[in-house]
mmCIF file of N, CA and C in Angstrom:
data_model
loop_
_atom_site.group_PDB
_atom_site.id
_atom_site.type_symbol
_atom_site.label_atom_id
_atom_site.label_comp_id
_atom_site.label_asym_id
_atom_site.label_seq_id
_atom_site.Cartn_x
_atom_site.Cartn_y
_atom_site.Cartn_z
ATOM 1 N N MET K 1 -62.309 -105.556 110.150
ATOM 2 C CA MET K 1 -61.665 -106.027 108.951
ATOM 3 C C MET K 1 -62.599 -105.802 107.777
ATOM 4 N N GLU K 2 -62.031 -105.277 106.694
ATOM 5 C CA GLU K 2 -62.843 -105.012 105.513
ATOM 6 C C GLU K 2 -62.964 -106.272 104.669
ATOM 7 N N THR K 3 -64.059 -106.412 103.985
ATOM 8 C CA THR K 3 -64.240 -107.558 103.099
ATOM 9 C C THR K 3 -63.612 -107.258 101.746
ATOM 10 N N LEU K 4 -63.198 -108.297 101.090
ATOM 11 C CA LEU K 4 -62.565 -108.174 99.787
ATOM 12 C C LEU K 4 -63.635 -107.911 98.730
ATOM 13 N N THR K 5 -63.374 -106.946 97.871
ATOM 14 C CA THR K 5 -64.348 -106.624 96.828
ATOM 15 C C THR K 5 -64.339 -107.712 95.752
ATOM 16 N N THR K 6 -65.352 -107.711 94.947
ATOM 17 C CA THR K 6 -65.429 -108.681 93.855
ATOM 18 C C THR K 6 -64.257 -108.483 92.902
ATOM 19 N N ARG K 7 -63.923 -107.241 92.629
ATOM 20 C CA ARG K 7 -62.795 -106.948 91.747
ATOM 21 C C ARG K 7 -61.481 -107.428 92.360
ATOM 22 N N GLY K 8 -61.270 -107.217 93.647
ATOM 23 C CA GLY K 8 -60.065 -107.679 94.342
ATOM 24 C C GLY K 8 -59.969 -109.192 94.333
ATOM 25 N N ARG K 9 -61.105 -109.866 94.584
ATOM 26 C CA ARG K 9 -61.137 -111.324 94.566
ATOM 27 C C ARG K 9 -60.786 -111.845 93.168
ATOM 28 N N ALA K 10 -61.309 -111.207 92.113
ATOM 29 C CA ALA K 10 -61.032 -111.611 90.734
ATOM 30 C C ALA K 10 -59.551 -111.416 90.397
ATOM 31 N N ALA K 11 -58.982 -110.307 90.861
ATOM 32 C CA ALA K 11 -57.564 -110.039 90.601
ATOM 33 C C ALA K 11 -56.680 -111.092 91.267
ATOM 34 N N ARG K 12 -57.008 -111.466 92.499
ATOM 35 C CA ARG K 12 -56.226 -112.485 93.204
ATOM 36 C C ARG K 12 -56.377 -113.851 92.548
ATOM 37 N N LEU K 13 -57.580 -114.189 92.113
ATOM 38 C CA LEU K 13 -57.791 -115.462 91.419
ATOM 39 C C LEU K 13 -57.034 -115.488 90.094
ATOM 40 N N ALA K 14 -57.025 -114.369 89.369
ATOM 41 C CA ALA K 14 -56.304 -114.294 88.093
ATOM 42 C C ALA K 14 -54.796 -114.441 88.323
ATOM 43 N N ALA K 15 -54.267 -113.772 89.344
ATOM 44 C CA ALA K 15 -52.838 -113.870 89.655
ATOM 45 C C ALA K 15 -52.470 -115.298 90.053
ATOM 46 N N THR K 16 -53.324 -115.943 90.842
ATOM 47 C CA THR K 16 -53.082 -117.324 91.246
ATOM 48 C C THR K 16 -53.120 -118.255 90.046
ATOM 49 N N ALA K 17 -54.099 -118.071 89.166
ATOM 50 C CA ALA K 17 -54.211 -118.906 87.965
ATOM 51 C C ALA K 17 -52.994 -118.715 87.057
ATOM 52 N N LEU K 18 -52.540 -117.470 86.901
ATOM 53 C CA LEU K 18 -51.367 -117.195 86.083
ATOM 54 C C LEU K 18 -50.124 -117.870 86.678
ATOM 55 N N GLY K 19 -49.956 -117.741 87.988
ATOM 56 C CA GLY K 19 -48.822 -118.381 88.661
ATOM 57 C C GLY K 19 -48.834 -119.886 88.487
ATOM 58 N N LEU K 20 -49.998 -120.506 88.644
ATOM 59 C CA LEU K 20 -50.104 -121.956 88.463
ATOM 60 C C LEU K 20 -49.835 -122.363 87.015
ATOM 61 N N ALA K 21 -50.307 -121.557 86.057
ATOM 62 C CA ALA K 21 -50.064 -121.860 84.635
ATOM 63 C C ALA K 21 -48.568 -121.791 84.315
ATOM 64 N N VAL K 22 -47.885 -120.767 84.816
ATOM 65 C CA VAL K 22 -46.449 -120.637 84.579
ATOM 66 C C VAL K 22 -45.707 -121.789 85.258
ATOM 67 N N LEU K 23 -46.115 -122.160 86.455
ATOM 68 C CA LEU K 23 -45.493 -123.273 87.167
ATOM 69 C C LEU K 23 -45.678 -124.582 86.404
ATOM 70 N N LEU K 24 -46.866 -124.826 85.897
ATOM 71 C CA LEU K 24 -47.137 -126.045 85.138
ATOM 72 C C LEU K 24 -46.334 -126.053 83.841
ATOM 73 N N ALA K 25 -46.301 -124.933 83.118
ATOM 74 C CA ALA K 25 -45.541 -124.850 81.874
ATOM 75 C C ALA K 25 -44.050 -125.064 82.132
ATOM 76 N N GLY K 26 -43.539 -124.467 83.201
ATOM 77 C CA GLY K 26 -42.128 -124.641 83.547
ATOM 78 C C GLY K 26 -41.801 -126.068 83.920
ATOM 79 N N THR K 27 -42.730 -126.741 84.582
ATOM 80 C CA THR K 27 -42.508 -128.128 84.966
ATOM 81 C C THR K 27 -42.468 -129.031 83.738
ATOM 82 N N VAL K 28 -43.326 -128.768 82.785
ATOM 83 C CA VAL K 28 -43.405 -129.611 81.593
ATOM 84 C C VAL K 28 -42.294 -129.291 80.601
ATOM 85 N N TRP K 29 -42.036 -128.006 80.324
ATOM 86 C CA TRP K 29 -41.094 -127.627 79.277
ATOM 87 C C TRP K 29 -39.861 -126.898 79.785
ATOM 88 N N GLY K 30 -39.799 -126.592 81.053
ATOM 89 C CA GLY K 30 -38.726 -125.756 81.570
ATOM 90 C C GLY K 30 -37.421 -126.488 81.804
ATOM 91 N N THR K 31 -36.403 -125.688 82.115
ATOM 92 C CA THR K 31 -35.081 -126.202 82.462
ATOM 93 C C THR K 31 -34.679 -125.597 83.811
ATOM 94 N N ASP K 32 -33.499 -125.965 84.287
ATOM 95 C CA ASP K 32 -33.011 -125.425 85.559
ATOM 96 C C ASP K 32 -32.941 -123.901 85.538
ATOM 97 N N ASP K 33 -32.687 -123.316 84.372
ATOM 98 C CA ASP K 33 -32.589 -121.857 84.265
ATOM 99 C C ASP K 33 -33.913 -121.162 84.538
ATOM 100 N N HIS K 34 -35.022 -121.869 84.457
ATOM 101 C CA HIS K 34 -36.339 -121.274 84.679
ATOM 102 C C HIS K 34 -36.793 -121.361 86.139
ATOM 103 N N PHE K 35 -35.927 -121.904 87.024
ATOM 104 C CA PHE K 35 -36.282 -122.010 88.435
ATOM 105 C C PHE K 35 -36.631 -120.625 88.977
ATOM 106 N N PRO K 36 -37.653 -120.446 89.763
ATOM 107 C CA PRO K 36 -38.465 -121.416 90.491
ATOM 108 C C PRO K 36 -39.687 -121.916 89.724
ATOM 109 N N PHE K 37 -39.856 -121.474 88.473
ATOM 110 C CA PHE K 37 -41.012 -121.928 87.720
ATOM 111 C C PHE K 37 -40.703 -123.150 86.873
ATOM 112 N N GLY K 38 -39.457 -123.578 86.855
ATOM 113 C CA GLY K 38 -39.069 -124.785 86.141
ATOM 114 C C GLY K 38 -38.531 -125.797 87.128
ATOM 115 N N PRO K 39 -38.288 -126.994 86.669
ATOM 116 C CA PRO K 39 -37.778 -128.034 87.567
ATOM 117 C C PRO K 39 -36.345 -127.726 87.985
ATOM 118 N N PHE K 40 -35.998 -128.111 89.167
ATOM 119 C CA PHE K 40 -34.631 -127.964 89.649
ATOM 120 C C PHE K 40 -34.056 -129.369 89.687
ATOM 121 N N ARG K 41 -33.592 -129.841 88.544
ATOM 122 C CA ARG K 41 -33.204 -131.239 88.359
ATOM 123 C C ARG K 41 -32.011 -131.667 89.204
ATOM 124 N N MET K 42 -31.242 -130.709 89.701
ATOM 125 C CA MET K 42 -30.071 -131.068 90.490
ATOM 126 C C MET K 42 -30.447 -132.035 91.617
ATOM 127 N N TYR K 43 -31.593 -131.825 92.209
ATOM 128 C CA TYR K 43 -31.998 -132.640 93.340
ATOM 129 C C TYR K 43 -33.002 -133.728 92.969
ATOM 130 N N SER K 44 -33.408 -133.789 91.703
ATOM 131 C CA SER K 44 -34.432 -134.760 91.345
ATOM 132 C C SER K 44 -33.884 -135.910 90.515
ATOM 133 N N THR K 45 -32.581 -135.922 90.250
ATOM 134 C CA THR K 45 -31.987 -136.994 89.476
ATOM 135 C C THR K 45 -30.772 -137.538 90.204
ATOM 136 N N SER K 46 -30.318 -138.687 89.766
ATOM 137 C CA SER K 46 -29.111 -139.263 90.346
ATOM 138 C C SER K 46 -28.348 -139.997 89.249
ATOM 139 N N ASN K 47 -27.078 -140.230 89.512
ATOM 140 C CA ASN K 47 -26.260 -140.993 88.581
ATOM 141 C C ASN K 47 -26.545 -142.477 88.750
ATOM 142 N N PRO K 48 -26.303 -143.280 87.708
ATOM 143 C CA PRO K 48 -26.445 -144.732 87.856
ATOM 144 C C PRO K 48 -25.514 -145.246 88.957
ATOM 145 N N PRO K 49 -25.848 -146.364 89.592
ATOM 146 C CA PRO K 49 -25.095 -146.835 90.764
ATOM 147 C C PRO K 49 -23.654 -147.243 90.487
ATOM 148 N N ASN K 50 -23.267 -147.438 89.234
ATOM 149 C CA ASN K 50 -21.888 -147.822 88.926
ATOM 150 C C ASN K 50 -21.169 -146.792 88.056
ATOM 151 N N SER K 51 -21.699 -145.586 88.018
ATOM 152 C CA SER K 51 -21.063 -144.525 87.234
ATOM 153 C C SER K 51 -20.219 -143.639 88.135
ATOM 154 N N PRO K 52 -19.076 -143.183 87.627
ATOM 155 C CA PRO K 52 -18.249 -142.296 88.449
ATOM 156 C C PRO K 52 -18.956 -140.972 88.728
ATOM 157 N N ALA K 53 -18.651 -140.402 89.876
ATOM 158 C CA ALA K 53 -19.256 -139.136 90.293
ATOM 159 C C ALA K 53 -18.264 -138.004 90.059
ATOM 160 N N PRO K 54 -18.695 -136.942 89.350
ATOM 161 C CA PRO K 54 -17.769 -135.839 89.071
ATOM 162 C C PRO K 54 -17.666 -134.857 90.232
ATOM 163 N N ASP K 55 -16.479 -134.326 90.425
ATOM 164 C CA ASP K 55 -16.227 -133.270 91.405
ATOM 165 C C ASP K 55 -15.332 -132.240 90.712
ATOM 166 N N THR K 56 -15.931 -131.124 90.316
ATOM 167 C CA THR K 56 -15.221 -130.115 89.529
ATOM 168 C C THR K 56 -14.516 -129.122 90.441
ATOM 169 N N ARG K 57 -13.320 -128.739 90.053
ATOM 170 C CA ARG K 57 -12.572 -127.722 90.791
ATOM 171 C C ARG K 57 -11.785 -126.873 89.807
ATOM 172 N N VAL K 58 -11.349 -125.717 90.268
ATOM 173 C CA VAL K 58 -10.500 -124.843 89.469
ATOM 174 C C VAL K 58 -9.189 -124.709 90.219
ATOM 175 N N GLU K 59 -8.108 -124.881 89.489
ATOM 176 C CA GLU K 59 -6.798 -124.731 90.107
ATOM 177 C C GLU K 59 -5.898 -123.945 89.174
ATOM 178 N N GLY K 60 -4.887 -123.351 89.755
ATOM 179 C CA GLY K 60 -3.940 -122.575 88.973
ATOM 180 C C GLY K 60 -2.524 -123.017 89.280
ATOM 181 N N VAL K 61 -1.626 -122.605 88.445
ATOM 182 C CA VAL K 61 -0.205 -122.829 88.668
ATOM 183 C C VAL K 61 0.444 -121.445 88.667
ATOM 184 N N ASP K 62 1.166 -121.141 89.756
ATOM 185 C CA ASP K 62 1.794 -119.824 89.822
ATOM 186 C C ASP K 62 3.183 -119.852 89.186
ATOM 187 N N SER K 63 3.816 -118.709 89.132
ATOM 188 C CA SER K 63 5.105 -118.581 88.444
ATOM 189 C C SER K 63 6.210 -119.415 89.084
ATOM 190 N N SER K 64 6.017 -119.840 90.330
ATOM 191 C CA SER K 64 7.014 -120.705 90.978
ATOM 192 C C SER K 64 6.738 -122.184 90.712
ATOM 193 N N GLY K 65 5.626 -122.488 90.047
ATOM 194 C CA GLY K 65 5.280 -123.878 89.749
ATOM 195 C C GLY K 65 4.344 -124.506 90.764
ATOM 196 N N ALA K 66 3.976 -123.767 91.812
ATOM 197 C CA ALA K 66 3.080 -124.297 92.842
ATOM 198 C C ALA K 66 1.633 -124.327 92.324
ATOM 199 N N VAL K 67 0.931 -125.389 92.680
ATOM 200 C CA VAL K 67 -0.485 -125.507 92.326
ATOM 201 C C VAL K 67 -1.301 -124.789 93.396
ATOM 202 N N VAL K 68 -2.227 -123.920 92.947
ATOM 203 C CA VAL K 68 -3.025 -123.090 93.838
ATOM 204 C C VAL K 68 -4.504 -123.440 93.655
ATOM 205 N N ASP K 69 -5.191 -123.686 94.766
ATOM 206 C CA ASP K 69 -6.637 -123.919 94.710
ATOM 207 C C ASP K 69 -7.324 -122.596 94.428
ATOM 208 N N LEU K 70 -8.158 -122.564 93.394
ATOM 209 C CA LEU K 70 -8.846 -121.336 93.016
ATOM 210 C C LEU K 70 -10.337 -121.449 93.303
ATOM 211 N N GLY K 71 -10.656 -121.845 94.528
ATOM 212 C CA GLY K 71 -12.045 -121.937 94.954
ATOM 213 C C GLY K 71 -12.608 -120.567 95.292
ATOM 214 N N GLU K 72 -13.785 -120.566 95.861
ATOM 215 C CA GLU K 72 -14.488 -119.319 96.168
ATOM 216 C C GLU K 72 -13.697 -118.421 97.114
ATOM 217 N N GLN K 73 -13.037 -119.006 98.099
ATOM 218 C CA GLN K 73 -12.274 -118.190 99.048
ATOM 219 C C GLN K 73 -11.131 -117.448 98.356
ATOM 220 N N ALA K 74 -10.532 -118.085 97.354
ATOM 221 C CA ALA K 74 -9.374 -117.490 96.687
ATOM 222 C C ALA K 74 -9.748 -116.477 95.613
ATOM 223 N N THR K 75 -10.934 -116.649 94.999
ATOM 224 C CA THR K 75 -11.284 -115.811 93.854
ATOM 225 C C THR K 75 -12.596 -115.045 94.001
ATOM 226 N N GLY K 76 -13.462 -115.508 94.889
ATOM 227 C CA GLY K 76 -14.791 -114.909 94.996
ATOM 228 C C GLY K 76 -15.761 -115.482 93.979
ATOM 229 N N ILE K 77 -15.317 -116.454 93.202
ATOM 230 C CA ILE K 77 -16.169 -117.079 92.177
ATOM 231 C C ILE K 77 -16.608 -118.445 92.684
ATOM 232 N N ARG K 78 -17.915 -118.641 92.742
ATOM 233 C CA ARG K 78 -18.437 -119.910 93.237
ATOM 234 C C ARG K 78 -18.228 -121.028 92.219
ATOM 235 N N ARG K 79 -18.032 -122.220 92.734
ATOM 236 C CA ARG K 79 -17.834 -123.391 91.877
ATOM 237 C C ARG K 79 -19.024 -123.584 90.945
ATOM 238 N N ALA K 80 -20.227 -123.339 91.428
ATOM 239 C CA ALA K 80 -21.425 -123.509 90.596
ATOM 240 C C ALA K 80 -21.390 -122.570 89.388
ATOM 241 N N GLU K 81 -20.816 -121.386 89.557
ATOM 242 C CA GLU K 81 -20.708 -120.458 88.432
ATOM 243 C C GLU K 81 -19.761 -121.014 87.379
ATOM 244 N N ILE K 82 -18.669 -121.618 87.827
ATOM 245 C CA ILE K 82 -17.713 -122.235 86.898
ATOM 246 C C ILE K 82 -18.368 -123.413 86.190
ATOM 247 N N GLU K 83 -19.024 -124.288 86.959
ATOM 248 C CA GLU K 83 -19.661 -125.465 86.362
ATOM 249 C C GLU K 83 -20.757 -125.062 85.373
ATOM 250 N N GLY K 84 -21.519 -124.055 85.718
ATOM 251 C CA GLY K 84 -22.607 -123.613 84.860
ATOM 252 C C GLY K 84 -22.122 -123.003 83.551
ATOM 253 N N GLN K 85 -20.907 -122.487 83.544
ATOM 254 C CA GLN K 85 -20.344 -121.842 82.354
ATOM 255 C C GLN K 85 -19.240 -122.693 81.715
ATOM 256 N N GLN K 86 -19.135 -123.940 82.130
ATOM 257 C CA GLN K 86 -18.021 -124.770 81.675
ATOM 258 C C GLN K 86 -17.955 -124.889 80.156
ATOM 259 N N SER K 87 -19.089 -124.963 79.492
ATOM 260 C CA SER K 87 -19.074 -125.070 78.025
ATOM 261 C C SER K 87 -18.519 -123.784 77.399
ATOM 262 N N ARG K 88 -18.787 -122.647 77.999
ATOM 263 C CA ARG K 88 -18.212 -121.379 77.502
ATOM 264 C C ARG K 88 -16.702 -121.362 77.670
ATOM 265 N N TYR K 89 -16.216 -121.839 78.823
ATOM 266 C CA TYR K 89 -14.770 -121.897 79.045
ATOM 267 C C TYR K 89 -14.114 -122.874 78.076
ATOM 268 N N ALA K 90 -14.775 -123.986 77.803
ATOM 269 C CA ALA K 90 -14.227 -124.964 76.858
ATOM 270 C C ALA K 90 -14.143 -124.370 75.456
ATOM 271 N N ALA K 91 -15.154 -123.592 75.081
ATOM 272 C CA ALA K 91 -15.159 -122.972 73.762
ATOM 273 C C ALA K 91 -14.132 -121.847 73.654
ATOM 274 N N ASP K 92 -13.867 -121.171 74.767
ATOM 275 C CA ASP K 92 -12.924 -120.048 74.774
ATOM 276 C C ASP K 92 -12.125 -120.057 76.078
ATOM 277 N N PRO K 93 -11.061 -120.871 76.152
ATOM 278 C CA PRO K 93 -10.284 -120.971 77.391
ATOM 279 C C PRO K 93 -9.726 -119.644 77.889
ATOM 280 N N ALA K 94 -9.582 -118.642 77.017
ATOM 281 C CA ALA K 94 -9.064 -117.336 77.434
ATOM 282 C C ALA K 94 -9.961 -116.684 78.487
ATOM 283 N N LEU K 95 -11.217 -117.130 78.577
ATOM 284 C CA LEU K 95 -12.112 -116.589 79.610
ATOM 285 C C LEU K 95 -11.614 -116.922 81.017
ATOM 286 N N LEU K 96 -10.785 -117.950 81.141
ATOM 287 C CA LEU K 96 -10.234 -118.299 82.452
ATOM 288 C C LEU K 96 -9.270 -117.234 82.966
ATOM 289 N N ALA K 97 -8.855 -116.325 82.114
ATOM 290 C CA ALA K 97 -8.013 -115.209 82.563
ATOM 291 C C ALA K 97 -8.746 -114.385 83.614
ATOM 292 N N GLU K 98 -10.083 -114.353 83.532
ATOM 293 C CA GLU K 98 -10.869 -113.627 84.534
ATOM 294 C C GLU K 98 -10.703 -114.243 85.921
ATOM 295 N N VAL K 99 -10.555 -115.556 85.971
ATOM 296 C CA VAL K 99 -10.333 -116.236 87.251
ATOM 297 C C VAL K 99 -8.963 -115.830 87.799
ATOM 298 N N ALA K 100 -7.965 -115.798 86.918
ATOM 299 C CA ALA K 100 -6.623 -115.361 87.333
ATOM 300 C C ALA K 100 -6.651 -113.918 87.824
ATOM 301 N N ASP K 101 -7.403 -113.073 87.138
ATOM 302 C CA ASP K 101 -7.517 -111.670 87.554
ATOM 303 C C ASP K 101 -8.198 -111.551 88.916
ATOM 304 N N ALA K 102 -9.240 -112.348 89.137
ATOM 305 C CA ALA K 102 -9.942 -112.323 90.424
ATOM 306 C C ALA K 102 -9.012 -112.772 91.548
ATOM 307 N N TYR K 103 -8.188 -113.773 91.276
ATOM 308 C CA TYR K 103 -7.219 -114.244 92.266
ATOM 309 C C TYR K 103 -6.189 -113.148 92.564
ATOM 310 N N ALA K 104 -5.668 -112.523 91.510
ATOM 311 C CA ALA K 104 -4.654 -111.472 91.692
ATOM 312 C C ALA K 104 -5.214 -110.289 92.486
ATOM 313 N N GLU K 105 -6.476 -109.966 92.253
ATOM 314 C CA GLU K 105 -7.105 -108.859 92.974
ATOM 315 C C GLU K 105 -7.224 -109.159 94.467
ATOM 316 N N ARG K 106 -7.514 -110.401 94.814
ATOM 317 C CA ARG K 106 -7.653 -110.777 96.223
ATOM 318 C C ARG K 106 -6.320 -111.083 96.895
ATOM 319 N N HIS K 107 -5.295 -111.361 96.112
ATOM 320 C CA HIS K 107 -3.978 -111.732 96.655
ATOM 321 C C HIS K 107 -2.889 -110.919 95.945
ATOM 322 N N PRO K 108 -2.842 -109.618 96.223
ATOM 323 C CA PRO K 108 -1.913 -108.755 95.483
ATOM 324 C C PRO K 108 -0.435 -109.119 95.656
ATOM 325 N N GLY K 109 -0.063 -109.724 96.751
ATOM 326 C CA GLY K 109 1.347 -110.070 96.968
ATOM 327 C C GLY K 109 1.717 -111.470 96.509
ATOM 328 N N ALA K 110 0.765 -112.216 96.006
ATOM 329 C CA ALA K 110 1.026 -113.604 95.600
ATOM 330 C C ALA K 110 1.709 -113.659 94.245
ATOM 331 N N ALA K 111 2.386 -114.774 94.010
ATOM 332 C CA ALA K 111 3.023 -114.993 92.705
ATOM 333 C C ALA K 111 1.947 -115.021 91.621
ATOM 334 N N GLU K 112 2.298 -114.520 90.453
ATOM 335 C CA GLU K 112 1.355 -114.446 89.340
ATOM 336 C C GLU K 112 0.995 -115.838 88.832
ATOM 337 N N LEU K 113 -0.274 -116.012 88.476
ATOM 338 C CA LEU K 113 -0.703 -117.290 87.906
ATOM 339 C C LEU K 113 -0.314 -117.347 86.437
ATOM 340 N N VAL K 114 0.292 -118.464 86.049
ATOM 341 C CA VAL K 114 0.683 -118.650 84.654
ATOM 342 C C VAL K 114 -0.242 -119.646 83.953
ATOM 343 N N GLU K 115 -1.056 -120.347 84.731
ATOM 344 C CA GLU K 115 -2.012 -121.296 84.156
ATOM 345 C C GLU K 115 -3.224 -121.398 85.073
ATOM 346 N N VAL K 116 -4.393 -121.512 84.465
ATOM 347 C CA VAL K 116 -5.646 -121.778 85.181
ATOM 348 C C VAL K 116 -6.305 -122.925 84.450
ATOM 349 N N ARG K 117 -6.820 -123.891 85.222
ATOM 350 C CA ARG K 117 -7.461 -125.039 84.586
ATOM 351 C C ARG K 117 -8.669 -125.506 85.383
ATOM 352 N N ILE K 118 -9.618 -126.037 84.645
ATOM 353 C CA ILE K 118 -10.783 -126.673 85.254
ATOM 354 C C ILE K 118 -10.517 -128.167 85.229
ATOM 355 N N VAL K 119 -10.566 -128.766 86.403
ATOM 356 C CA VAL K 119 -10.255 -130.185 86.550
ATOM 357 C C VAL K 119 -11.473 -130.889 87.135
ATOM 358 N N VAL K 120 -11.842 -132.000 86.533
ATOM 359 C CA VAL K 120 -12.924 -132.824 87.067
ATOM 360 C C VAL K 120 -12.290 -134.066 87.680
ATOM 361 N N ARG K 121 -12.542 -134.273 88.952
ATOM 362 C CA ARG K 121 -12.096 -135.503 89.613
ATOM 363 C C ARG K 121 -13.267 -136.480 89.558
ATOM 364 N N TRP K 122 -13.051 -137.595 88.898
ATOM 365 C CA TRP K 122 -14.064 -138.636 88.762
ATOM 366 C C TRP K 122 -13.856 -139.663 89.868
ATOM 367 N N HIS K 123 -14.748 -139.664 90.852
ATOM 368 C CA HIS K 123 -14.676 -140.606 91.970
ATOM 369 C C HIS K 123 -15.337 -141.909 91.552
ATOM 370 N N GLY K 124 -14.641 -143.004 91.754
ATOM 371 C CA GLY K 124 -15.184 -144.315 91.413
ATOM 372 C C GLY K 124 -16.351 -144.685 92.320
ATOM 373 N N ILE K 125 -17.404 -145.195 91.713
ATOM 374 C CA ILE K 125 -18.593 -145.629 92.452
ATOM 375 C C ILE K 125 -18.911 -147.060 92.007
ATOM 376 N N ARG K 126 -19.163 -147.923 92.955
ATOM 377 C CA ARG K 126 -19.552 -149.306 92.658
ATOM 378 C C ARG K 126 -20.709 -149.676 93.561
ATOM 379 N N HIS K 127 -21.811 -150.076 92.966
ATOM 380 C CA HIS K 127 -23.033 -150.416 93.712
ATOM 381 C C HIS K 127 -23.477 -149.259 94.600
ATOM 382 N N GLY K 128 -23.323 -148.043 94.088
ATOM 383 C CA GLY K 128 -23.776 -146.858 94.802
ATOM 384 C C GLY K 128 -22.878 -146.423 95.942
ATOM 385 N N ARG K 129 -21.717 -147.038 96.096
ATOM 386 C CA ARG K 129 -20.794 -146.712 97.191
ATOM 387 C C ARG K 129 -19.454 -146.261 96.612
ATOM 388 N N PRO K 130 -18.784 -145.323 97.241
ATOM 389 C CA PRO K 130 -17.470 -144.892 96.748
ATOM 390 C C PRO K 130 -16.437 -146.011 96.862
ATOM 391 N N THR K 131 -15.590 -146.112 95.852
ATOM 392 C CA THR K 131 -14.551 -147.144 95.856
ATOM 393 C C THR K 131 -13.255 -146.649 96.483
ATOM 394 N N GLY K 132 -13.095 -145.337 96.605
ATOM 395 C CA GLY K 132 -11.851 -144.770 97.110
ATOM 396 C C GLY K 132 -10.856 -144.477 95.997
ATOM 397 N N ARG K 133 -11.172 -144.880 94.777
ATOM 398 C CA ARG K 133 -10.313 -144.594 93.639
ATOM 399 C C ARG K 133 -10.870 -143.398 92.875
ATOM 400 N N TRP K 134 -9.979 -142.649 92.223
ATOM 401 C CA TRP K 134 -10.410 -141.508 91.438
ATOM 402 C C TRP K 134 -9.396 -141.227 90.345
ATOM 403 N N THR K 135 -9.852 -140.517 89.336
ATOM 404 C CA THR K 135 -8.975 -140.037 88.268
ATOM 405 C C THR K 135 -9.299 -138.568 88.018
ATOM 406 N N ASP K 136 -8.278 -137.801 87.675
ATOM 407 C CA ASP K 136 -8.466 -136.387 87.363
ATOM 408 C C ASP K 136 -8.433 -136.194 85.851
ATOM 409 N N GLU K 137 -9.322 -135.332 85.375
ATOM 410 C CA GLU K 137 -9.377 -134.984 83.955
ATOM 411 C C GLU K 137 -9.369 -133.465 83.834
ATOM 412 N N THR K 138 -8.365 -132.923 83.175
ATOM 413 C CA THR K 138 -8.332 -131.491 82.903
ATOM 414 C C THR K 138 -9.203 -131.251 81.679
ATOM 415 N N VAL K 139 -10.302 -130.528 81.876
ATOM 416 C CA VAL K 139 -11.249 -130.323 80.781
ATOM 417 C C VAL K 139 -11.028 -129.010 80.046
ATOM 418 N N VAL K 140 -10.448 -128.030 80.723
ATOM 419 C CA VAL K 140 -10.127 -126.742 80.093
ATOM 420 C C VAL K 140 -8.857 -126.214 80.743
ATOM 421 N N ALA K 141 -7.987 -125.642 79.931
ATOM 422 C CA ALA K 141 -6.763 -125.027 80.473
ATOM 423 C C ALA K 141 -6.456 -123.754 79.710
ATOM 424 N N TRP K 142 -5.993 -122.753 80.445
ATOM 425 C CA TRP K 142 -5.563 -121.488 79.866
ATOM 426 C C TRP K 142 -4.177 -121.182 80.390
ATOM 427 N N GLN K 143 -3.281 -120.732 79.510
ATOM 428 C CA GLN K 143 -1.948 -120.344 79.924
ATOM 429 C C GLN K 143 -1.743 -118.864 79.618
ATOM 430 N N ALA K 144 -1.142 -118.178 80.578
ATOM 431 C CA ALA K 144 -0.887 -116.740 80.418
ATOM 432 C C ALA K 144 0.196 -116.525 79.375
ATOM 433 N N ASP K 145 0.114 -115.390 78.677
ATOM 434 C CA ASP K 145 1.177 -115.006 77.759
ATOM 435 C C ASP K 145 2.380 -114.583 78.593
ATOM 436 N N ARG K 146 3.510 -115.117 78.290
ATOM 437 C CA ARG K 146 4.700 -114.805 79.097
ATOM 438 C C ARG K 146 5.569 -113.796 78.452
#
């Protein structure tokens, strides 16, 4: 086995120091978008024990009036992608047409979607335990031009 040269040792120490500096900076000033060098707050925080817990979903209404679940299996779009871009969809609901297009591409024989909406189901929580009650809130809706 060859020994590490002084220059090689210095390069490895510099790379390690740089990595630690970026990790420390990300921990102090970073956001979830900076992961793995920033904090991943999803797992480091929790809701207060009496606050409702959100459960976001995407659903559509087809031309027959049936409600269709537009989860990952139906569209290829992960729920986390929808949740992460929810403010963009709220600012421009027409972006939900892409979800309808993804559904149509995967289900060519299905009835056309005339509406796509992002719905948050707020599950009741009391003393950190589910109450079994919930309410749905439509936070964004897009309707197709007919």
